[in-house]
Amino acid sequence: MITTISARQQEILEASGKILIEKGLKALTTKNLALEMGFSESAIYRHFANKEDIIVSLFEFILANFKQRLDQILELNLSAIERLNQVFDSQCTFFSQNPHFAMAVLADDIYFEGDKVKSELLSIMAYKFNVVEIILQQGIKEGTIRNDIEIAELQHTVIGSFRLLLHKWRLKNFEFDLQLAGKKMMNTLNLLLQNPIK
């Protein structure tokens, strides 16, 4: 997994994101990247082997970023609900500032880009589920989060809600305030997650 990338690789990943936003996954080719960046295809190949390598690097960068931010939140002395709110807000802030990364994780046909791409996507998914599970377990021990529903189902509710919010944001051409919408959704999730027996 990459944790750092060169300035040129970052430029290529951002240009890839721009193509994803404007034209979709099929348009993400080394030829189109070269045109977007104003240099030759061979210059792209000095940094990435092919399209799959670019997408894998996008996902590696996203996962490294998630871990850097969310692991810090897990180390804070917070209640489970406070921790979950911070995770949600951090994710909304990240995607608001980097909509091209949202396009990468939401592209419906990304799964057909090869086994390495699928593996990286599964790694991101596994990490998110693990973070949410840690927080839910904490809340159940605190008595603040309900224990009458299986944790796996609560995970699907939390992660699925965020993914649906991202999809709506994308379909609305990123025009509404994702952070504000995220706060509203988290308020609703807080009510759904609360232990009904207090």
Tab-separated table of C-alpha atoms in Angstrom:
chain	number	residue	atom	x	y	z
A	1	MET	CA	0.000	0.000	0.000
A	2	ILE	CA	1.261	3.474	-0.811
A	3	THR	CA	1.309	6.078	1.946
A	4	THR	CA	2.999	8.835	-0.027
A	5	ILE	CA	2.953	9.735	-3.689
A	6	SER	CA	5.049	12.107	-5.725
A	7	ALA	CA	3.769	15.520	-6.756
A	8	ARG	CA	3.514	14.302	-10.360
A	9	GLN	CA	1.587	11.176	-9.342
A	10	GLN	CA	-0.791	13.376	-7.341
A	11	GLU	CA	-1.337	15.526	-10.447
A	12	ILE	CA	-2.082	12.425	-12.512
A	13	LEU	CA	-4.527	11.102	-9.909
A	14	GLU	CA	-6.292	14.470	-9.757
A	15	ALA	CA	-6.475	14.629	-13.561
A	16	SER	CA	-7.881	11.085	-13.494
A	17	GLY	CA	-10.502	12.258	-11.033
A	18	LYS	CA	-11.425	15.172	-13.265
A	19	ILE	CA	-11.957	12.779	-16.173
A	20	LEU	CA	-14.039	10.486	-13.946
A	21	ILE	CA	-16.244	13.430	-12.916
A	22	GLU	CA	-16.672	14.867	-16.398
A	23	LYS	CA	-16.702	11.785	-18.637
A	24	GLY	CA	-16.884	8.609	-16.555
A	25	LEU	CA	-14.689	5.551	-16.098
A	26	LYS	CA	-14.591	4.505	-19.778
A	27	ALA	CA	-12.962	7.828	-20.656
A	28	LEU	CA	-10.153	7.275	-18.159
A	29	THR	CA	-7.395	6.233	-20.572
A	30	THR	CA	-3.721	7.122	-20.721
A	31	LYS	CA	-4.409	8.919	-23.997
A	32	ASN	CA	-7.100	11.110	-22.421
A	33	LEU	CA	-4.929	11.663	-19.356
A	34	ALA	CA	-2.063	12.846	-21.539
A	35	LEU	CA	-4.413	15.233	-23.354
A	36	GLU	CA	-5.824	16.521	-20.067
A	37	MET	CA	-2.365	17.141	-18.627
A	38	GLY	CA	-0.760	18.410	-21.810
A	39	PHE	CA	2.056	15.907	-22.144
A	40	SER	CA	2.815	12.578	-23.823
A	41	GLU	CA	1.455	9.167	-22.887
A	42	SER	CA	5.014	8.020	-22.246
A	43	ALA	CA	5.216	10.557	-19.424
A	44	ILE	CA	2.212	8.853	-17.789
A	45	TYR	CA	3.945	5.475	-18.082
A	46	ARG	CA	6.938	6.782	-16.154
A	47	HIS	CA	4.661	7.001	-13.111
A	48	PHE	CA	1.973	4.346	-13.670
A	49	ALA	CA	2.101	1.104	-15.644
A	50	ASN	CA	-1.469	1.307	-16.971
A	51	LYS	CA	-5.052	2.352	-16.191
A	52	GLU	CA	-5.461	-0.400	-13.592
A	53	ASP	CA	-2.337	0.831	-11.813
A	54	ILE	CA	-3.775	4.359	-11.695
A	55	ILE	CA	-7.079	3.163	-10.211
A	56	VAL	CA	-5.293	0.923	-7.703
A	57	SER	CA	-3.149	3.896	-6.674
A	58	LEU	CA	-6.279	6.019	-6.272
A	59	PHE	CA	-7.737	3.431	-3.918
A	60	GLU	CA	-4.455	2.974	-2.040
A	61	PHE	CA	-4.242	6.718	-1.525
A	62	ILE	CA	-7.875	6.870	-0.369
A	63	LEU	CA	-7.358	4.019	2.113
A	64	ALA	CA	-4.155	5.565	3.497
A	65	ASN	CA	-5.999	8.859	3.928
A	66	PHE	CA	-8.943	7.148	5.659
A	67	LYS	CA	-6.598	5.385	8.074
A	68	GLN	CA	-4.664	8.534	8.872
A	69	ARG	CA	-7.806	10.500	9.721
A	70	LEU	CA	-10.103	7.895	11.215
A	71	ASP	CA	-7.502	6.088	13.334
A	72	GLN	CA	-6.844	9.436	15.037
A	73	ILE	CA	-10.543	9.755	15.851
A	74	LEU	CA	-10.559	6.236	17.311
A	75	GLU	CA	-7.766	7.283	19.686
A	76	LEU	CA	-9.673	10.288	21.068
A	77	ASN	CA	-11.414	10.090	24.448
A	78	LEU	CA	-14.961	10.347	23.110
A	79	SER	CA	-18.273	8.599	23.550
A	80	ALA	CA	-19.336	6.234	20.781
A	81	ILE	CA	-21.903	8.678	19.372
A	82	GLU	CA	-19.384	11.547	19.451
A	83	ARG	CA	-16.824	9.332	17.745
A	84	LEU	CA	-19.280	8.258	15.040
A	85	ASN	CA	-20.289	11.893	14.442
A	86	GLN	CA	-16.634	12.863	14.014
A	87	VAL	CA	-16.008	9.985	11.597
A	88	PHE	CA	-19.045	10.963	9.532
A	89	ASP	CA	-18.040	14.643	9.507
A	90	SER	CA	-14.449	13.801	8.601
A	91	GLN	CA	-15.608	11.697	5.645
A	92	CYS	CA	-17.972	14.421	4.422
A	93	THR	CA	-15.186	17.008	4.667
A	94	PHE	CA	-12.750	14.767	2.782
A	95	PHE	CA	-15.114	14.068	-0.106
A	96	SER	CA	-16.291	17.698	-0.240
A	97	GLN	CA	-12.686	18.710	-0.813
A	98	ASN	CA	-11.950	15.755	-3.134
A	99	PRO	CA	-15.042	14.911	-5.230
A	100	HIS	CA	-12.868	12.974	-7.701
A	101	PHE	CA	-12.238	10.387	-4.979
A	102	ALA	CA	-15.983	10.031	-4.505
A	103	MET	CA	-16.277	9.325	-8.231
A	104	ALA	CA	-13.643	6.613	-7.947
A	105	VAL	CA	-15.398	4.728	-5.153
A	106	LEU	CA	-18.880	5.189	-6.638
A	107	ALA	CA	-18.175	4.204	-10.251
A	108	ASP	CA	-20.558	1.303	-10.915
A	109	ASP	CA	-18.298	-0.399	-13.445
A	110	ILE	CA	-15.091	-0.082	-11.411
A	111	TYR	CA	-15.454	-3.723	-10.320
A	112	PHE	CA	-14.580	-4.908	-13.840
A	113	GLU	CA	-11.189	-3.183	-13.914
A	114	GLY	CA	-9.253	-6.188	-12.623
A	115	ASP	CA	-8.548	-8.236	-9.504
A	116	LYS	CA	-6.129	-5.683	-8.027
A	117	VAL	CA	-8.777	-2.969	-8.236
A	118	LYS	CA	-11.381	-5.244	-6.643
A	119	SER	CA	-8.933	-6.197	-3.885
A	120	GLU	CA	-8.216	-2.556	-3.036
A	121	LEU	CA	-11.901	-1.706	-3.032
A	122	LEU	CA	-12.570	-4.611	-0.678
A	123	SER	CA	-9.767	-3.361	1.586
A	124	ILE	CA	-11.441	0.049	1.815
A	125	MET	CA	-14.777	-1.591	2.564
A	126	ALA	CA	-13.282	-3.868	5.234
A	127	TYR	CA	-11.583	-0.927	6.918
A	128	LYS	CA	-14.795	1.133	7.034
A	129	PHE	CA	-16.762	-1.794	8.459
A	130	ASN	CA	-14.069	-2.340	11.084
A	131	VAL	CA	-14.096	1.316	12.192
A	132	VAL	CA	-17.888	1.312	12.513
A	133	GLU	CA	-17.858	-2.020	14.377
A	134	ILE	CA	-15.331	-0.700	16.927
A	135	ILE	CA	-17.536	2.330	17.579
A	136	LEU	CA	-20.752	0.306	17.801
A	137	GLN	CA	-19.162	-2.174	20.228
A	138	GLN	CA	-18.029	0.755	22.365
A	139	GLY	CA	-21.555	2.200	22.363
A	140	ILE	CA	-23.120	-1.131	23.322
A	141	LYS	CA	-20.705	-1.407	26.271
A	142	GLU	CA	-21.561	2.173	27.268
A	143	GLY	CA	-25.263	1.379	27.004
A	144	THR	CA	-25.774	4.244	24.567
A	145	ILE	CA	-26.212	2.176	21.399
A	146	ARG	CA	-28.946	-0.423	21.036
A	147	ASN	CA	-28.053	-4.089	21.369
A	148	ASP	CA	-31.364	-5.490	20.117
A	149	ILE	CA	-30.164	-5.402	16.488
A	150	GLU	CA	-27.159	-7.317	15.182
A	151	ILE	CA	-24.043	-5.207	14.752
A	152	ALA	CA	-23.744	-6.287	11.115
A	153	GLU	CA	-27.166	-4.786	10.404
A	154	LEU	CA	-26.266	-1.545	12.194
A	155	GLN	CA	-23.038	-1.394	10.162
A	156	HIS	CA	-25.023	-1.705	6.936
A	157	THR	CA	-27.357	1.060	8.081
A	158	VAL	CA	-24.517	3.487	8.897
A	159	ILE	CA	-22.285	2.740	5.916
A	160	GLY	CA	-25.179	2.352	3.488
A	161	SER	CA	-26.624	5.703	4.568
A	162	PHE	CA	-23.333	7.449	3.886
A	163	ARG	CA	-22.931	5.764	0.519
A	164	LEU	CA	-26.468	6.752	-0.483
A	165	LEU	CA	-25.712	10.342	0.535
A	166	LEU	CA	-22.592	10.316	-1.675
A	167	HIS	CA	-24.623	8.937	-4.598
A	168	LYS	CA	-27.233	11.670	-4.218
A	169	TRP	CA	-24.463	14.287	-4.056
A	170	ARG	CA	-22.910	12.919	-7.238
A	171	LEU	CA	-26.248	12.798	-9.077
A	172	LYS	CA	-26.874	16.424	-8.053
A	173	ASN	CA	-23.496	17.329	-9.613
A	174	PHE	CA	-21.950	17.987	-6.180
A	175	GLU	CA	-24.118	21.094	-5.841
A	176	PHE	CA	-25.501	20.680	-2.318
A	177	ASP	CA	-23.481	21.079	0.886
A	178	LEU	CA	-22.309	17.547	1.686
A	179	GLN	CA	-21.151	18.455	5.175
A	180	LEU	CA	-24.498	20.003	6.121
A	181	ALA	CA	-26.415	17.067	4.619
A	182	GLY	CA	-24.079	14.703	6.475
A	183	LYS	CA	-24.839	16.384	9.806
A	184	LYS	CA	-28.589	16.059	9.178
A	185	MET	CA	-28.241	12.395	8.261
A	186	MET	CA	-26.082	11.730	11.318
A	187	ASN	CA	-28.722	13.298	13.567
A	188	THR	CA	-31.229	10.793	12.193
A	189	LEU	CA	-28.788	7.898	12.562
A	190	ASN	CA	-28.132	8.923	16.169
A	191	LEU	CA	-31.851	8.515	16.909
A	192	LEU	CA	-31.982	5.141	15.170
A	193	LEU	CA	-28.868	3.854	16.952
A	194	GLN	CA	-29.804	4.980	20.463
A	195	ASN	CA	-30.496	2.309	23.028
A	196	PRO	CA	-34.313	2.295	23.448
A	197	ILE	CA	-33.914	1.017	27.026
A	198	LYS	CA	-32.340	3.597	29.300
